[in-house]
Short mmCIF file of C-alpha atoms in Angstrom, two decimals:
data_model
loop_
_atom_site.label_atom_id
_atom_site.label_comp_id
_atom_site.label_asym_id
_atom_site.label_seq_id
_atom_site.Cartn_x
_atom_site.Cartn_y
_atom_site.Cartn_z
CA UNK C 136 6.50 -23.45 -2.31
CA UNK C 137 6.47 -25.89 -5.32
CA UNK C 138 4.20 -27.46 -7.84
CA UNK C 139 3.48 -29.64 -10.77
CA UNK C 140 1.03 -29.70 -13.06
CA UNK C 141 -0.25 -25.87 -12.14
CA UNK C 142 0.30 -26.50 -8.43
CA UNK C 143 1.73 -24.23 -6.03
CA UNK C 144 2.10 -25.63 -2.39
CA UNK C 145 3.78 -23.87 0.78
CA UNK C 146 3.59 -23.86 4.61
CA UNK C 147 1.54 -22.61 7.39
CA UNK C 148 -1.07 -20.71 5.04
CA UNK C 149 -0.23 -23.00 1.89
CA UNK C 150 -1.56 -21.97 -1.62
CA UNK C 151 -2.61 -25.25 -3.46
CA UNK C 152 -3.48 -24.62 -7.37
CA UNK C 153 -4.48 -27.03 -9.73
CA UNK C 154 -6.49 -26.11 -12.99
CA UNK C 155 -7.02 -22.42 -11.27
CA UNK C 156 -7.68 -23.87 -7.97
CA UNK C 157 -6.24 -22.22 -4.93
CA UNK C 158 -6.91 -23.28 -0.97
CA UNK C 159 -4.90 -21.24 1.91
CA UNK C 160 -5.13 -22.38 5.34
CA UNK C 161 -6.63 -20.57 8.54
CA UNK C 162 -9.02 -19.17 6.53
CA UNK C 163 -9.64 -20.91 2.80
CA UNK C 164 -9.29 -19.24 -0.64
CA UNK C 165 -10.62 -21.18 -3.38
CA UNK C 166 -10.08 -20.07 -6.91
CA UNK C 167 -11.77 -22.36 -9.42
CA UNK C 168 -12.81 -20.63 -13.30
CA UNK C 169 -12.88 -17.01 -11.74
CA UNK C 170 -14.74 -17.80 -8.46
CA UNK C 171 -12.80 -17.62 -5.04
CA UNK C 172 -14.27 -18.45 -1.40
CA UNK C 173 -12.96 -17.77 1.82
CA UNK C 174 -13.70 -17.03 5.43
CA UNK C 175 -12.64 -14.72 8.18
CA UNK C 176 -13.51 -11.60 5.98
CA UNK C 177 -11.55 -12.68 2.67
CA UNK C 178 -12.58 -12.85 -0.77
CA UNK C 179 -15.77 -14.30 -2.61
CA UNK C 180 -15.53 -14.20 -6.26
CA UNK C 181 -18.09 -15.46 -8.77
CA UNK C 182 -17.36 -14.66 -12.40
CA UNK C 183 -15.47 -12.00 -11.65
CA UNK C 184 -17.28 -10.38 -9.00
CA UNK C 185 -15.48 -10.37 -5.19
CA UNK C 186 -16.85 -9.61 -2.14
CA UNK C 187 -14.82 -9.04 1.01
CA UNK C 188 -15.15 -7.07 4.54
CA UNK C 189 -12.03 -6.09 6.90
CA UNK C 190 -10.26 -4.10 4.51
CA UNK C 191 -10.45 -6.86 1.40
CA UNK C 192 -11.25 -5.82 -1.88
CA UNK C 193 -13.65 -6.77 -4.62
CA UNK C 194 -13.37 -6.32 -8.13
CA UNK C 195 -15.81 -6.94 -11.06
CA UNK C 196 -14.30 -5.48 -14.46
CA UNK C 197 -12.52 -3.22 -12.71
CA UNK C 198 -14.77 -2.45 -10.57
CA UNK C 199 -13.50 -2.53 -6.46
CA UNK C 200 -15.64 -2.94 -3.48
CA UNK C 201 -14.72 -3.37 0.25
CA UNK C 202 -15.81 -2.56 3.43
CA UNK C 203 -14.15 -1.41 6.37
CA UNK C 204 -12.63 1.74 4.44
CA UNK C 205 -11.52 -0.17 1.44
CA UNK C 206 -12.17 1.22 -2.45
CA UNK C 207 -14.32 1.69 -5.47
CA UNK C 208 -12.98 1.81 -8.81
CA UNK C 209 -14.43 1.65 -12.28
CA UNK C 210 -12.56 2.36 -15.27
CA UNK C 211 -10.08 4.37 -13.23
CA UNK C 212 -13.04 5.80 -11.48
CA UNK C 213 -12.64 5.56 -7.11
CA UNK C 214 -15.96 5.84 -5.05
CA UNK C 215 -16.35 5.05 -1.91
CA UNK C 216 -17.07 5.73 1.75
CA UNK C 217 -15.96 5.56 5.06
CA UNK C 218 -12.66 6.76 4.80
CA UNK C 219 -12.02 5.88 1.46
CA UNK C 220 -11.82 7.04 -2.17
CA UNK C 221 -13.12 9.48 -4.84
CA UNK C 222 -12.19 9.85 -8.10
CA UNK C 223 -12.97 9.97 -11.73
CA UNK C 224 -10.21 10.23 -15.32
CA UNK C 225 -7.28 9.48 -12.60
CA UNK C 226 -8.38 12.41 -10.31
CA UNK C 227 -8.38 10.68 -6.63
CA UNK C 228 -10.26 12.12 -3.03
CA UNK C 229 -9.90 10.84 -0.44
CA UNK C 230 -11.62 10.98 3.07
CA UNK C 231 -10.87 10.61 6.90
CA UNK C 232 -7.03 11.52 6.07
CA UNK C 233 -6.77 9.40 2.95
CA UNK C 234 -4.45 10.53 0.11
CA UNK C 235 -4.49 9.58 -3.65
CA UNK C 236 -2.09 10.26 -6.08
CA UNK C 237 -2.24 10.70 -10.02
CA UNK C 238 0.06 12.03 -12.30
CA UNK C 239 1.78 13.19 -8.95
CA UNK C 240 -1.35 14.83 -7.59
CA UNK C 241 -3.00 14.08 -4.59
CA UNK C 242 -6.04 14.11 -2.96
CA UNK C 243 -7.85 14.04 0.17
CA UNK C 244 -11.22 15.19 2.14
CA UNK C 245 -11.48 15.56 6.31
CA UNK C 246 -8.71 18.39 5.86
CA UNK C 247 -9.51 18.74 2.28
CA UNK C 248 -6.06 17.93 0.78
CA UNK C 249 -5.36 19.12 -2.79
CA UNK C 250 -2.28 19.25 -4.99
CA UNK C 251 -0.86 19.79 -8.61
CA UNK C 252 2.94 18.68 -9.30
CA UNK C 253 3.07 16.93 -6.17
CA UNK C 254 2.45 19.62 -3.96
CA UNK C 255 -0.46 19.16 -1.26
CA UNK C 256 -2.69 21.32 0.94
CA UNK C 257 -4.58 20.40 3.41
CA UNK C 258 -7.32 22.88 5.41
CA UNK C 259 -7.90 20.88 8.34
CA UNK C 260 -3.95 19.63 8.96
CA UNK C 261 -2.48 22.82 7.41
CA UNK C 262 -0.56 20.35 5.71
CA UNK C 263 1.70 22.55 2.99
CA UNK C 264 4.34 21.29 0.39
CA UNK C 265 6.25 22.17 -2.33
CA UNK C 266 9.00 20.58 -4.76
CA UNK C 267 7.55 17.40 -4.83
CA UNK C 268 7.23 16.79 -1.36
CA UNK C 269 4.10 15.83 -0.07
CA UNK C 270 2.36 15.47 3.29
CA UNK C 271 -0.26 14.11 4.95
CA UNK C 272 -2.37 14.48 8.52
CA UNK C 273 -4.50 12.07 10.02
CA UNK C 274 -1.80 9.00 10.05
CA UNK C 275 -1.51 9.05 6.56
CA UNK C 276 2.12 8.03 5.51
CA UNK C 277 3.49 7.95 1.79
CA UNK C 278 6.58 7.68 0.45
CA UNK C 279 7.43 8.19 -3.22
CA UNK C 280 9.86 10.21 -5.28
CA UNK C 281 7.53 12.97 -4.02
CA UNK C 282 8.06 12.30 -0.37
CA UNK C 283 4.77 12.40 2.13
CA UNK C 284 5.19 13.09 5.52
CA UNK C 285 2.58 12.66 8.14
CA UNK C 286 2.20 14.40 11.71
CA UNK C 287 -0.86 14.59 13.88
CA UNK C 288 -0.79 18.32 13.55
CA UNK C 289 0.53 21.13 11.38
CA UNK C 290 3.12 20.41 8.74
CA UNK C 291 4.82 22.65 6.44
CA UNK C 292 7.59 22.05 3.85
CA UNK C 293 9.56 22.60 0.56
CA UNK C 294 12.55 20.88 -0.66
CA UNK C 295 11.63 18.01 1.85
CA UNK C 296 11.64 20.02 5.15
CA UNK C 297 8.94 19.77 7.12
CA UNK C 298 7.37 21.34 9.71
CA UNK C 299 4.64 20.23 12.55
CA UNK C 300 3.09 20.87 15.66
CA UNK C 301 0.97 18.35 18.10
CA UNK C 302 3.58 15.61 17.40
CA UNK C 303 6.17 18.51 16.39
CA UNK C 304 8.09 17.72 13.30
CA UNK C 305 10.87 20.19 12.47
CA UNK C 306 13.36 19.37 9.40
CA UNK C 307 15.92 21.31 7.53
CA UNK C 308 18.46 20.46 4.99
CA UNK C 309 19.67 17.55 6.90
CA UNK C 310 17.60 16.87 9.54
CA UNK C 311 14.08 16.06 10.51
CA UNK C 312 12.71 15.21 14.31
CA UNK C 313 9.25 15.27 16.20
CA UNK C 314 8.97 15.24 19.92
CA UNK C 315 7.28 11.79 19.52
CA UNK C 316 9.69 9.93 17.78
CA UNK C 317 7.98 10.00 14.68
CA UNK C 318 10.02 10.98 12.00
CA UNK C 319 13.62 11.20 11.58
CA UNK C 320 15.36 12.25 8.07
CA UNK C 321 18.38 13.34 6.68
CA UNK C 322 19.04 15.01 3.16
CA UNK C 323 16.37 12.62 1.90
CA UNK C 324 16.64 9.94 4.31
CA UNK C 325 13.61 9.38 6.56
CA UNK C 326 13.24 7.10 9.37
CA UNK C 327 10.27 6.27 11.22
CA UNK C 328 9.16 4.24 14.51
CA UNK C 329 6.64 1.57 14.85
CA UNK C 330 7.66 0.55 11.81
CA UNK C 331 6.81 3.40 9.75
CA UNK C 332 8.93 4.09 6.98
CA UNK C 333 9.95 6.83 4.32
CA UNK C 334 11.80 6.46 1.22
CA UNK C 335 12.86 9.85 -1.07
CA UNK C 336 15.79 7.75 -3.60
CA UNK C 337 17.87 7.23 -0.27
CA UNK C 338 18.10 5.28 2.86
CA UNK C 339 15.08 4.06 5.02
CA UNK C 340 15.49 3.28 8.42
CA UNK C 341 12.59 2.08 10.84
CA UNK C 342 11.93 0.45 14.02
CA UNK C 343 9.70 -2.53 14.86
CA UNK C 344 9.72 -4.42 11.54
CA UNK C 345 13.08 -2.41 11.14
CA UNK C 346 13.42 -1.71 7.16
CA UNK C 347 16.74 -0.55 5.52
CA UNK C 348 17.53 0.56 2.12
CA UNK C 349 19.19 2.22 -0.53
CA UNK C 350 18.40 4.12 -3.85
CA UNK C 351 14.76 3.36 -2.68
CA UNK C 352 15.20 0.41 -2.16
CA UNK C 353 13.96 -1.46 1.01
CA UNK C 354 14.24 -4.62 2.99
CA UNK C 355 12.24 -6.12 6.47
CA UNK C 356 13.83 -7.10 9.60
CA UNK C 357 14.09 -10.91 7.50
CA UNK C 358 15.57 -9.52 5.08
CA UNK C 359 12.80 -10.21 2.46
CA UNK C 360 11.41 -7.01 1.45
CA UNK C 361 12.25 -5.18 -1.75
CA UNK C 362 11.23 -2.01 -3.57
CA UNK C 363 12.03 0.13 -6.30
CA UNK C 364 12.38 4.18 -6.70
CA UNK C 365 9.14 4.31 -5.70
CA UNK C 366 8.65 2.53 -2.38
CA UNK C 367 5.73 2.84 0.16
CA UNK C 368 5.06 2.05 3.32
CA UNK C 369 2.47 1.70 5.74
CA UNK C 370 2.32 0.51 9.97
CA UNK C 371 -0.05 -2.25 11.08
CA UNK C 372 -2.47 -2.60 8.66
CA UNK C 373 -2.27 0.33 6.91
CA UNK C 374 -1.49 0.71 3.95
CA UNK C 375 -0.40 4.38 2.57
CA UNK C 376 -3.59 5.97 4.42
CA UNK C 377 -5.88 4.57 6.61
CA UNK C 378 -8.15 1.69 5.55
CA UNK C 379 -6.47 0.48 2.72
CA UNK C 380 -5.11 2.66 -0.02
CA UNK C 381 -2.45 2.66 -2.88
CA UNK C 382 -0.88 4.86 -4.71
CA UNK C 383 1.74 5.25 -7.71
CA UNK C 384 4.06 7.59 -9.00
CA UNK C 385 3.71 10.13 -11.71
CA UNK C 386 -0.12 8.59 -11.40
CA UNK C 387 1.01 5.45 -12.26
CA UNK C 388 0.27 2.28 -9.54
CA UNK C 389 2.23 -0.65 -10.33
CA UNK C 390 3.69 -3.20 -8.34
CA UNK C 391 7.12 -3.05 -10.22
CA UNK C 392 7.89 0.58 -9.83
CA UNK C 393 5.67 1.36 -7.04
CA UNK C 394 5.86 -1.59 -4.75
CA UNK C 395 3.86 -1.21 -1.85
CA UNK C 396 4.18 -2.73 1.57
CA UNK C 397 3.17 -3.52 4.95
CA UNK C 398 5.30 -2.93 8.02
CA UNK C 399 4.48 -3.51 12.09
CA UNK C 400 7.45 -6.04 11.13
CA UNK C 401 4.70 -8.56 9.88
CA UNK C 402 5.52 -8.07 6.20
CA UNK C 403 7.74 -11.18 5.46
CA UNK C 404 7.42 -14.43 4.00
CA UNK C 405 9.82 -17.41 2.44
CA UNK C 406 9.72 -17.07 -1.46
CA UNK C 407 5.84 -17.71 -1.90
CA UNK C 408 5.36 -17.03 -5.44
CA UNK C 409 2.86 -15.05 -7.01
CA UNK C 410 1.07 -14.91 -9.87
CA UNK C 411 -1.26 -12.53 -12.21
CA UNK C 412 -3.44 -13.64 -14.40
CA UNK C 413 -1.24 -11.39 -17.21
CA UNK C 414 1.06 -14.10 -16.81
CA UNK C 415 3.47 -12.00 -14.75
CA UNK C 416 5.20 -13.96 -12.23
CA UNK C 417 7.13 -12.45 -8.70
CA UNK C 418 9.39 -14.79 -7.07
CA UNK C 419 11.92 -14.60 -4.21
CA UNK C 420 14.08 -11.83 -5.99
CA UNK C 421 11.00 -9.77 -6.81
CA UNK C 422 8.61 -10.31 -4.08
CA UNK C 423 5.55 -8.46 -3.24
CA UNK C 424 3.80 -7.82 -0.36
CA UNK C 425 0.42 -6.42 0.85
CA UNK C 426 -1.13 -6.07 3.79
CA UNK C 427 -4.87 -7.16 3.94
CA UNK C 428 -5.65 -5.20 0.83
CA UNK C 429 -3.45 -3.62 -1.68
CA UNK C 430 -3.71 -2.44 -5.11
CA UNK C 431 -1.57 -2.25 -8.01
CA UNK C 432 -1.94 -1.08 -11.36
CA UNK C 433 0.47 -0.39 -14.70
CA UNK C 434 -0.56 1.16 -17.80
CA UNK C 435 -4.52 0.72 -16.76
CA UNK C 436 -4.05 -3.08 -15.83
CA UNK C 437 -5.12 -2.81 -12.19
CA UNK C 438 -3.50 -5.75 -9.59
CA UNK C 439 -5.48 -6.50 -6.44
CA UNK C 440 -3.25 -7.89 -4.06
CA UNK C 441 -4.15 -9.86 -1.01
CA UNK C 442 -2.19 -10.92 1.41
CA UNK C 443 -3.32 -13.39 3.60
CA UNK C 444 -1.67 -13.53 6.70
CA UNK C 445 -2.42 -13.24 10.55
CA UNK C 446 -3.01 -9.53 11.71
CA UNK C 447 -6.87 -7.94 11.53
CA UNK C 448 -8.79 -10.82 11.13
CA UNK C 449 -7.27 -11.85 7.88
CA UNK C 450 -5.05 -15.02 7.44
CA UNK C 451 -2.15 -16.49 9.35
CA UNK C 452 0.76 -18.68 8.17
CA UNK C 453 3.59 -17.86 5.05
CA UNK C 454 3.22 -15.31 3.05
CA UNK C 455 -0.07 -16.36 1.21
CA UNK C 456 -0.66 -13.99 -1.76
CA UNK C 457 -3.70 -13.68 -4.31
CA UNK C 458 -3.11 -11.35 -7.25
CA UNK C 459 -5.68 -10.65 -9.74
CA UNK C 460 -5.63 -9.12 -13.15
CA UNK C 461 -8.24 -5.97 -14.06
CA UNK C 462 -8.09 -4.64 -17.16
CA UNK C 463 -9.74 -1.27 -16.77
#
């Protein structure tokens, strides 16, 4: 990617800017004073107001909208439907498996999942934890400093041991296995297949879009993926939940701390900049990345991040990204 004169230019899903301007092939965005345009179920945005289907969100003052399980938020309030969000004061719900987190608690409906100090229940999934570990039914996959763990049946844990039937997950001290290949940990360390991952301040380990890390921190199969303490993951197109959901440590969702990202071994790029309108930049070193829909937020400055690229309808070509400032 380079520039002059407020441009930014790449390959194969290029970002052009110029005086706020920004076009992205297979699929346009336009930016131009606040207003964005695009096609194959991206982003319209007119004076601060955004549109968008397939899992792209909207945001007016800090407001989100989306279809296709996406979120609702004003002033740190969620709403929504279909699988998404709840929430009001930086209390989350969630529905259809989804789970929220603030100040370490988390939230969910369709299994009713509740927590305080990072421990969650859920009355559908019998989904159980204690010292801050965290779990979640219905394909819901976290990871945090309070670990989640996802099974398709029963899961039980403390001190990051977990327990499940229907997809049987069985952990102790140093070990963690379900009879589908689903989950693999030790002392902290949690692998996943299908390119789900798990990150608890040690080593991830993954398979299609394979990820490794240490001290939280992650990379892709290129080599070009990065995190922090607080590192999350999702497979395919999903993004920490079904639909698309973020979340944040200690209630916090930033995209510094709490970097979120995409796996199914899609989730790489050259070093496409990106920008927020805070004046933030991530480069190469820092890099970001989303898949179809992801939010970020720091000290009530929400992000929405959009990443453009070829998997559910969105946009194909380098890794094409679209952050947006919201001051809630």
């Amino acid at each position: 990617m380079y520039g002059s004169a407020g441009e930014d230019r790449g390959n194969a899903g290029v970002m052009h800017g110029n005086a706020g301007v920004m076009y992205g092939s297979a699929g346009e965005v336009q930016v131009s004073a606040g207003v964005m345009y695009g096609n194959t179920g991206v982003i319209y945005d007119s004076a601060g107001v955004m549109y968008g289907s397939a899992c792209v969100m909207n945001v007016n003052a800090g407001m989100m909208y989306g279809s296709a399980g996406v979120m609702y938020g004003i002033a740190g309030e969620l709403h929504g439907s279909a699988g998404v969000m709840y929430g009001s004061a930086g209390v989350m719900y969630g529905s259809a498996g989804v789970m929220y987190c603030s100040a370490g608690v988390m939230y969910g409906s369709a299994g009713e999942v509740h927590g305080s100090a990072c421990v969650m229940y859920d009355s559908v999934g019998k989904v159980h934890g204690s010292d801050g570990v965290m779990y979640g039914s219905a394909a819901v996959l976290h990871g945090s400093a309070c670990v989640r763990y996802c099974s398709a049946g029963e899961e039980h844990g403390s001190a990051g041991v977990m327990y499940g039937s229907a997809g049987v997950i069985y952990g102790s001290a140093d070990e963690v296995k379900d009879s589908a290949g689903v989950m693999y940990g030790n002392t902290g360390v949690m692998y996943g297949s299908a390119g789900v991952m798990y990150c608890s301040a040690g080593e991830v380990y993954g398979s299609a879009g394979v990820m490794y890390g240490s001290a939280g921190v992650m990379y892709g199969s290129a080599g070009v993926m990065y995190g922090s303490a607080c590192v999350m993951y999702g497979s395919a197109v999903v993004m920490y939940g079904s639909a698309v959901v973020m979340y944040g440590s200690a209630g916090e969702l930033d995209g510094s701390a709490c970097v979120m990202y995409c796996s199914s071994g899609e989730v790489h790029g050259s070093a496409s900049v990106m920008y927020r309108r805070a004046g933030v930049k991530y480069g190469s070193a820092a890099l970001m990345y989303g898949c179809a829909g992801v939010m970020y937020g720091s000290a009530g400055v929400m992000y929405v991040l959009v990443l453009l690229y070829g998997r559910a309808g969105v946009m194909y070509g380098s890794v094409v990204v679209l952050v947006l400032n919201i001051v809630v």
